[in-house]
Amino acid sequence: MTTTFSPTSSVRTSCRDLIRQSGSVSINIPALVKFSNEIAESIHSNQSLQVAEWDADGWHYTGKTYQRRQYQDDELYELMRMERVALYILSMDAINFCFWPSSSSSAKNGLEYEHLAIALRKVAEIDDISDDRQDHADSGDSSTYVRAESSYALSPSNLATLTATKLQSLLQPHFPSSSESIVYELPEIDVRCRLLNELGTGLIDHHNGSALNMISKANQSADALVRIILKTFPGFRDYVNRDSWTNKCDACDWDAAKSSTSVIHFYKRAQIAVADIWAALGRCSTSSQRCHFTDMKLITTFPDYRVPQILRQVGALQYTPELAAKVDNQEELDEGGVDEVEIRAGTVVAVEEMVEVVKKHLIDISKADSSKKTKNNLHKLLEDVSAVTIDWYLWQRGEKEDRLNLLGPHHRVRTTYY
């Protein structure tokens, strides 16, 4: 009997197994518990986990300004808006990695996630308002999926034929202006273009050119959608073979990698794409159930550079003196090397531990608090605590503290995975 591959379970298991043997990274349980208890107390005080909603800052494309007078069917109109948003999210997460390298020897690259998110949003909005009756979406099986208009810059057909020069011309005008000391540029434009080509081609070849069609195949399962993304788009296959300590993402290796006990799984961009789709189209939406995933708690934290940075800052994640010196001196670590992989695995395991500690402390606080409101709200508070929401909290806190120069350096790796 063949067991269905669970990418999220593979992430948890392989990271936990690695950290048990880790030589460079360890979890400081007392510091982790202290930090987690502080988060739980904040949740209790505010009666919610204080994280910004997906588009609270206005960075992302939501389709709110999307207008097509030629569409009379409200349900079809909403599906078309959702298709455009889903394509924006998949496009963003296909190229959401490694912003810090600079082409200048004297100026640092100031580009951050929000700059790319905003630029891509403006690209998505170019054809938001159109009265052209010749430019319409293909409704396909409208109960399941639609295809975006050909005028939409992020339609699968446009992504499949995108060139690096065109991508640069679409995004660069929306970045902040550069100066002698700081530049705003998107590194590795050729690689990012190739990943967007792969996204467009994969949707056309395997999912009728429709993001919603792909999402529908997951049957409201976040874990299943991660698996579908990994199967369709090789560029999302974020794993490391510890026999050789190298990243392996060739199609011929994929079947072996899924079952190998030597592989450390992460799938950061695939998991965050699913979480973004849920946050934008499922978490608070009443218009469709296809993006309301029933197993979001299976998604792990998204092991990148910001979350381990904040965990190290509070003492929950500890590095050996040798690794700490490399990170603090901003030395580049080898992609897929032991140091990088242990940092990422330690991040996954630490956040898993934090989720359990936060929940336990919330229950303890509730037992000590006799108010009816606290007890009635406890179930909702516990449901809101997951690796995804804790990740959001840590990332948002890290972004604020980084802008205030309150954080030490993060580890540096040239990678396409985060």
CSV table of C-alpha atoms in Angstrom, one decimal, residues 5-359:
chain,number,residue,atom,x,y,z
A,5,PHE,CA,3.3,12.0,0.8
A,6,SER,CA,2.6,14.6,3.5
A,7,PRO,CA,4.9,17.5,3.0
A,8,THR,CA,4.1,19.2,6.3
A,9,SER,CA,4.6,16.0,8.3
A,10,SER,CA,7.9,15.5,6.4
A,11,VAL,CA,9.1,19.0,7.4
A,12,ARG,CA,8.3,18.4,11.1
A,13,THR,CA,9.7,14.9,11.3
A,14,SER,CA,12.9,15.6,9.4
A,15,CYS,CA,13.7,18.9,11.2
A,16,ARG,CA,13.1,17.4,14.6
A,17,ASP,CA,15.3,14.4,13.8
A,18,LEU,CA,18.1,16.7,12.6
A,19,ILE,CA,18.0,19.0,15.7
A,20,ARG,CA,18.3,16.0,18.0
A,21,GLN,CA,21.7,15.5,16.4
A,22,SER,CA,22.6,19.1,15.8
A,23,GLY,CA,26.1,20.4,16.5
A,24,SER,CA,25.7,24.1,15.7
A,25,VAL,CA,22.2,25.1,16.7
A,26,SER,CA,20.3,24.3,19.9
A,27,ILE,CA,17.0,25.3,21.5
A,28,ASN,CA,17.2,27.0,24.9
A,29,ILE,CA,14.0,25.7,26.5
A,30,PRO,CA,13.9,28.1,29.5
A,31,ALA,CA,14.2,31.1,27.2
A,32,LEU,CA,11.7,29.7,24.8
A,33,VAL,CA,9.2,29.1,27.6
A,34,LYS,CA,9.7,32.6,29.0
A,35,PHE,CA,9.2,34.2,25.6
A,36,SER,CA,6.2,32.0,24.8
A,37,ASN,CA,4.5,32.8,28.1
A,38,GLU,CA,4.9,36.5,27.4
A,39,ILE,CA,3.1,35.9,24.1
A,40,ALA,CA,0.4,34.0,25.9
A,41,GLU,CA,-0.1,36.7,28.4
A,42,SER,CA,-0.3,39.3,25.6
A,43,ILE,CA,-3.0,37.2,23.9
A,44,HIS,CA,-4.9,36.9,27.1
A,45,SER,CA,-4.7,40.6,27.8
A,46,ASN,CA,-5.8,41.6,24.3
A,47,GLN,CA,-8.1,38.6,23.8
A,48,SER,CA,-6.4,37.9,20.5
A,49,LEU,CA,-3.0,37.3,19.0
A,50,GLN,CA,-1.9,40.7,17.8
A,51,VAL,CA,-0.9,40.1,14.2
A,52,ALA,CA,-1.7,42.3,11.2
A,53,GLU,CA,-4.2,40.9,8.7
A,54,TRP,CA,-2.9,39.8,5.3
A,55,ASP,CA,-3.3,43.2,3.6
A,56,ALA,CA,-3.5,45.5,6.7
A,57,ASP,CA,-0.6,47.6,5.3
A,58,GLY,CA,-2.0,47.8,1.7
A,59,TRP,CA,1.0,46.0,0.2
A,60,HIS,CA,-0.9,43.2,-1.6
A,61,TYR,CA,-3.3,42.9,-4.5
A,62,THR,CA,-6.8,42.2,-3.3
A,63,GLY,CA,-8.8,42.9,-6.5
A,64,LYS,CA,-11.0,45.4,-4.6
A,65,THR,CA,-10.7,47.8,-7.5
A,66,TYR,CA,-11.3,45.1,-10.1
A,67,GLN,CA,-14.3,46.1,-12.4
A,68,ARG,CA,-15.8,44.4,-15.4
A,69,ARG,CA,-19.2,45.9,-16.4
A,70,GLN,CA,-19.7,43.1,-19.0
A,71,TYR,CA,-20.0,40.5,-16.3
A,72,GLN,CA,-23.6,40.3,-14.9
A,73,ASP,CA,-23.2,37.1,-12.8
A,74,ASP,CA,-22.0,38.1,-9.3
A,75,GLU,CA,-20.7,34.6,-8.5
A,76,LEU,CA,-18.7,34.5,-11.7
A,77,TYR,CA,-17.4,38.0,-11.1
A,78,GLU,CA,-16.2,37.0,-7.6
A,79,LEU,CA,-14.5,33.9,-9.0
A,80,MET,CA,-12.6,36.1,-11.5
A,81,ARG,CA,-11.5,38.4,-8.7
A,82,MET,CA,-10.3,35.4,-6.7
A,83,GLU,CA,-8.4,34.0,-9.7
A,84,ARG,CA,-6.5,37.2,-10.1
A,85,VAL,CA,-5.7,37.4,-6.4
A,86,ALA,CA,-4.6,33.7,-6.3
A,87,LEU,CA,-2.3,34.3,-9.4
A,88,TYR,CA,-0.8,37.4,-7.7
A,89,ILE,CA,-0.1,35.3,-4.5
A,90,LEU,CA,1.5,32.5,-6.5
A,91,SER,CA,3.6,34.9,-8.5
A,92,MET,CA,4.7,36.8,-5.4
A,93,ASP,CA,5.7,33.6,-3.6
A,94,ALA,CA,7.4,32.2,-6.7
A,95,ILE,CA,9.9,35.1,-6.5
A,96,ASN,CA,9.8,35.8,-2.7
A,97,PHE,CA,13.5,35.2,-1.8
A,98,CYS,CA,16.9,36.6,-1.1
A,99,PHE,CA,16.5,40.4,-1.5
A,100,TRP,CA,19.8,41.5,0.1
A,101,PRO,CA,22.5,41.0,-2.6
A,102,SER,CA,23.6,44.2,-4.3
A,103,SER,CA,25.2,44.7,-7.7
A,104,SER,CA,27.0,47.7,-6.3
A,105,SER,CA,30.3,47.3,-4.3
A,106,SER,CA,29.6,50.6,-2.4
A,107,ALA,CA,25.8,50.6,-1.9
A,108,LYS,CA,23.7,48.2,0.0
A,109,ASN,CA,20.4,46.9,-1.5
A,110,GLY,CA,17.5,48.3,0.4
A,111,LEU,CA,14.9,46.2,-1.3
A,112,GLU,CA,12.5,44.5,1.1
A,113,TYR,CA,9.5,42.2,0.8
A,114,GLU,CA,7.0,45.1,0.9
A,115,HIS,CA,8.7,46.8,-2.0
A,116,LEU,CA,8.3,43.8,-4.3
A,117,ALA,CA,4.7,43.1,-3.0
A,118,ILE,CA,3.7,46.7,-3.7
A,119,ALA,CA,5.3,46.7,-7.2
A,120,LEU,CA,3.7,43.4,-8.1
A,121,ARG,CA,0.4,44.8,-6.8
A,122,LYS,CA,0.6,47.8,-9.1
A,123,VAL,CA,1.4,45.5,-12.0
A,124,ALA,CA,-1.7,43.4,-11.2
A,125,GLU,CA,-3.8,46.6,-11.1
A,126,ILE,CA,-2.9,47.7,-14.6
A,127,ASP,CA,-6.0,46.3,-16.2
A,128,ASP,CA,-8.3,46.3,-13.1
A,129,ILE,CA,-10.8,48.6,-14.8
A,130,SER,CA,-11.7,47.7,-18.3
A,131,ASP,CA,-14.8,48.1,-20.5
A,132,ASP,CA,-13.2,46.2,-23.4
A,133,ARG,CA,-15.8,43.5,-24.2
A,134,GLN,CA,-13.3,41.6,-26.2
A,135,ASP,CA,-11.1,41.2,-23.2
A,136,HIS,CA,-12.8,38.7,-21.0
A,137,ALA,CA,-12.0,35.8,-18.8
A,138,ASP,CA,-12.7,32.2,-19.8
A,139,SER,CA,-15.2,30.9,-17.4
A,140,GLY,CA,-14.2,27.2,-18.0
A,141,ASP,CA,-16.3,25.1,-15.6
A,142,SER,CA,-17.5,28.2,-13.7
A,143,SER,CA,-18.5,26.1,-10.7
A,144,THR,CA,-14.8,25.1,-10.3
A,145,TYR,CA,-12.5,27.6,-12.0
A,146,VAL,CA,-12.1,30.5,-14.4
A,147,ARG,CA,-9.1,31.7,-16.5
A,148,ALA,CA,-7.8,35.2,-16.1
A,149,GLU,CA,-8.2,37.8,-18.9
A,150,SER,CA,-5.3,37.9,-21.4
A,151,SER,CA,-4.8,41.6,-20.4
A,152,TYR,CA,-3.9,40.5,-16.9
A,153,ALA,CA,-0.1,40.7,-16.5
A,154,LEU,CA,0.0,37.7,-14.2
A,155,SER,CA,-2.2,35.4,-16.3
A,156,PRO,CA,-0.6,32.0,-16.8
A,157,SER,CA,-0.1,32.7,-20.6
A,158,ASN,CA,1.7,36.0,-19.8
A,159,LEU,CA,3.8,34.4,-17.1
A,160,ALA,CA,4.8,31.5,-19.4
A,161,THR,CA,6.2,33.9,-22.0
A,162,LEU,CA,7.6,36.6,-19.7
A,163,THR,CA,11.2,37.7,-20.4
A,164,ALA,CA,13.6,39.0,-17.8
A,165,THR,CA,13.7,42.4,-19.6
A,166,LYS,CA,9.9,42.6,-19.5
A,167,LEU,CA,9.8,41.7,-15.8
A,168,GLN,CA,12.4,44.3,-15.0
A,169,SER,CA,10.5,47.0,-16.9
A,170,LEU,CA,7.3,46.0,-15.1
A,171,LEU,CA,8.7,46.1,-11.5
A,172,GLN,CA,11.6,48.6,-11.4
A,173,PRO,CA,9.5,51.8,-11.9
A,174,HIS,CA,7.6,51.0,-8.8
A,175,PHE,CA,10.7,50.6,-6.5
A,176,PRO,CA,12.0,53.5,-4.4
A,177,SER,CA,14.6,55.7,-6.0
A,178,SER,CA,18.2,54.6,-5.5
A,179,SER,CA,21.1,56.8,-4.1
A,180,GLU,CA,24.8,56.6,-3.8
A,181,SER,CA,24.6,54.7,-0.5
A,182,ILE,CA,21.5,52.5,-1.2
A,183,VAL,CA,20.0,50.9,-4.2
A,184,TYR,CA,16.6,49.2,-4.8
A,185,GLU,CA,17.0,46.4,-7.2
A,186,LEU,CA,15.6,42.9,-7.6
A,187,PRO,CA,18.6,40.5,-7.6
A,188,GLU,CA,18.8,37.5,-10.0
A,189,ILE,CA,16.1,38.7,-12.3
A,190,ASP,CA,16.8,35.9,-14.8
A,191,VAL,CA,16.2,33.2,-12.1
A,192,ARG,CA,13.0,34.9,-11.0
A,193,CYS,CA,11.7,35.1,-14.5
A,194,ARG,CA,12.4,31.4,-15.0
A,195,LEU,CA,10.4,30.6,-11.9
A,196,LEU,CA,7.5,32.7,-13.2
A,197,ASN,CA,7.7,31.0,-16.6
A,198,GLU,CA,7.5,27.7,-14.7
A,199,LEU,CA,4.5,28.9,-12.8
A,200,GLY,CA,2.6,29.9,-15.9
A,201,THR,CA,3.5,26.8,-17.8
A,202,GLY,CA,2.7,24.5,-14.9
A,203,LEU,CA,-0.8,26.0,-14.5
A,204,ILE,CA,-1.5,25.7,-18.2
A,205,ASP,CA,-0.2,22.1,-18.6
A,206,HIS,CA,-1.6,20.7,-15.4
A,207,HIS,CA,-4.5,22.8,-14.2
A,208,ASN,CA,-6.3,24.2,-17.3
A,209,GLY,CA,-4.6,27.5,-16.9
A,210,SER,CA,-6.4,28.3,-13.7
A,211,ALA,CA,-5.1,28.8,-10.1
A,212,LEU,CA,-8.5,28.2,-8.7
A,213,ASN,CA,-8.7,24.9,-10.5
A,214,MET,CA,-5.4,23.8,-8.9
A,215,ILE,CA,-6.7,25.0,-5.5
A,216,SER,CA,-10.0,23.1,-5.9
A,217,LYS,CA,-8.1,19.8,-6.4
A,218,ALA,CA,-6.8,20.1,-2.8
A,219,ASN,CA,-10.4,19.7,-1.5
A,220,GLN,CA,-9.9,22.3,1.3
A,221,SER,CA,-6.7,20.6,2.5
A,222,ALA,CA,-3.6,22.9,3.1
A,223,ASP,CA,-1.3,19.9,3.2
A,224,ALA,CA,-2.7,18.6,-0.1
A,225,LEU,CA,-2.3,22.0,-1.8
A,226,VAL,CA,1.4,22.1,-0.7
A,227,ARG,CA,1.8,18.7,-2.2
A,228,ILE,CA,0.1,19.8,-5.5
A,229,ILE,CA,2.3,22.9,-5.7
A,230,LEU,CA,5.5,20.8,-5.2
A,231,LYS,CA,4.3,18.3,-7.8
A,232,THR,CA,3.5,21.0,-10.4
A,233,PHE,CA,6.4,23.5,-9.9
A,234,PRO,CA,9.9,22.1,-9.3
A,235,GLY,CA,11.1,25.5,-8.2
A,236,PHE,CA,9.2,25.2,-4.9
A,237,ARG,CA,11.0,21.9,-3.9
A,238,ASP,CA,12.9,23.2,-1.0
A,239,TYR,CA,14.8,20.3,0.5
A,240,VAL,CA,18.3,19.2,1.3
A,241,ASN,CA,20.0,15.8,1.1
A,242,ARG,CA,22.2,15.5,4.2
A,243,ASP,CA,24.2,12.7,2.6
A,244,SER,CA,25.8,15.3,0.4
A,245,TRP,CA,24.6,18.6,2.0
A,246,THR,CA,23.4,20.0,-1.2
A,247,ASN,CA,20.0,21.2,-2.5
A,248,LYS,CA,18.5,18.8,-4.9
A,249,CYS,CA,15.4,19.8,-6.9
A,250,ASP,CA,15.8,18.0,-10.2
A,251,ALA,CA,12.6,16.4,-11.4
A,252,CYS,CA,14.3,13.0,-11.6
A,253,ASP,CA,15.2,13.2,-7.9
A,254,TRP,CA,11.8,14.2,-6.6
A,255,ASP,CA,10.2,10.8,-6.1
A,256,ALA,CA,13.2,9.5,-4.3
A,257,ALA,CA,13.5,12.7,-2.2
A,258,LYS,CA,9.9,12.3,-0.9
A,259,SER,CA,10.6,9.0,0.8
A,260,SER,CA,14.3,9.3,1.6
A,261,THR,CA,15.3,9.4,5.3
A,262,SER,CA,18.4,11.4,4.3
A,263,VAL,CA,16.3,14.4,3.2
A,264,ILE,CA,15.5,17.5,5.3
A,265,HIS,CA,12.3,19.0,4.1
A,266,PHE,CA,11.4,22.8,4.4
A,267,TYR,CA,9.1,23.9,1.6
A,268,LYS,CA,9.0,27.5,2.8
A,269,ARG,CA,7.6,29.2,-0.3
A,270,ALA,CA,5.1,26.4,-1.0
A,271,GLN,CA,3.7,26.6,2.5
A,272,ILE,CA,3.6,30.4,2.6
A,273,ALA,CA,1.8,30.4,-0.7
A,274,VAL,CA,-0.9,28.2,0.8
A,275,ALA,CA,-1.0,30.4,4.0
A,276,ASP,CA,-1.3,33.5,1.9
A,277,ILE,CA,-4.2,32.0,-0.2
A,278,TRP,CA,-5.9,31.1,3.0
A,279,ALA,CA,-5.3,34.5,4.6
A,280,ALA,CA,-6.5,36.4,1.5
A,281,LEU,CA,-9.3,34.2,0.2
A,282,GLY,CA,-10.3,31.7,2.9
A,283,ARG,CA,-9.7,32.9,6.5
A,284,CYS,CA,-12.3,35.7,6.6
A,285,SER,CA,-14.1,35.1,3.3
A,286,THR,CA,-17.7,34.0,3.1
A,287,SER,CA,-17.8,33.9,-0.7
A,288,SER,CA,-16.1,30.6,-1.2
A,289,GLN,CA,-15.1,27.5,0.8
A,290,ARG,CA,-12.4,26.3,-1.6
A,291,CYS,CA,-9.7,28.4,0.1
A,292,HIS,CA,-11.0,27.8,3.6
A,293,PHE,CA,-8.6,25.0,4.4
A,294,THR,CA,-9.6,22.7,7.3
A,295,ASP,CA,-6.1,21.6,8.2
A,296,MET,CA,-4.2,24.8,8.4
A,297,LYS,CA,-2.6,23.7,11.7
A,298,LEU,CA,-0.6,21.2,9.7
A,299,ILE,CA,1.4,24.0,8.0
A,300,THR,CA,4.7,24.7,9.8
A,301,THR,CA,6.5,27.9,10.3
A,302,PHE,CA,8.2,29.3,7.2
A,303,PRO,CA,11.9,28.9,7.9
A,304,ASP,CA,13.7,31.9,6.4
A,305,TYR,CA,16.1,34.4,7.9
A,306,ARG,CA,13.8,36.8,10.0
A,307,VAL,CA,12.2,34.2,12.3
A,308,PRO,CA,15.5,32.6,13.4
A,309,GLN,CA,16.9,36.2,13.8
A,310,ILE,CA,14.2,37.1,16.3
A,311,LEU,CA,14.3,33.7,18.1
A,312,ARG,CA,18.1,34.2,18.6
A,313,GLN,CA,17.5,37.7,19.8
A,314,VAL,CA,15.3,36.5,22.7
A,315,GLY,CA,17.6,33.6,23.4
A,316,ALA,CA,15.3,30.8,22.3
A,317,LEU,CA,17.7,29.7,19.5
A,318,GLN,CA,21.4,29.4,20.3
A,319,TYR,CA,24.3,29.0,18.0
A,320,THR,CA,27.8,27.7,18.8
A,321,PRO,CA,30.5,30.4,19.0
A,322,GLU,CA,31.8,29.5,15.6
A,323,LEU,CA,28.4,29.8,13.9
A,324,ALA,CA,27.5,32.9,15.9
A,325,ALA,CA,30.7,34.6,14.6
A,326,LYS,CA,29.9,33.7,11.0
A,327,VAL,CA,26.4,35.2,11.4
A,328,ASP,CA,27.5,38.3,13.3
A,329,ASN,CA,30.2,39.0,10.8
A,330,GLN,CA,27.7,38.6,8.0
A,331,GLU,CA,29.7,35.9,6.3
A,332,GLU,CA,27.7,34.0,3.6
A,333,LEU,CA,26.8,30.5,4.6
A,334,ASP,CA,26.8,27.7,2.0
A,335,GLU,CA,23.4,27.0,0.5
A,336,GLY,CA,22.3,23.6,1.7
A,337,GLY,CA,25.3,23.4,4.1
A,338,VAL,CA,25.1,22.1,7.6
A,339,ASP,CA,25.0,25.6,9.3
A,340,GLU,CA,22.2,26.9,7.1
A,341,VAL,CA,20.1,23.7,7.4
A,342,GLU,CA,20.5,23.5,11.2
A,343,ILE,CA,19.4,27.1,11.6
A,344,ARG,CA,16.3,26.4,9.5
A,345,ALA,CA,15.5,23.1,11.2
A,346,GLY,CA,16.0,24.7,14.6
A,347,THR,CA,13.5,27.4,13.7
A,348,VAL,CA,10.8,24.9,12.7
A,349,VAL,CA,11.3,22.9,15.9
A,350,ALA,CA,11.4,26.0,18.1
A,351,VAL,CA,8.1,27.4,16.7
A,352,GLU,CA,6.4,24.0,17.1
A,353,GLU,CA,7.5,24.0,20.8
A,354,MET,CA,6.3,27.6,21.2
A,355,VAL,CA,2.8,26.7,19.9
A,356,GLU,CA,2.4,24.1,22.6
A,357,VAL,CA,3.8,26.3,25.4
A,358,VAL,CA,1.6,29.3,24.4
A,359,LYS,CA,-1.5,27.1,24.4
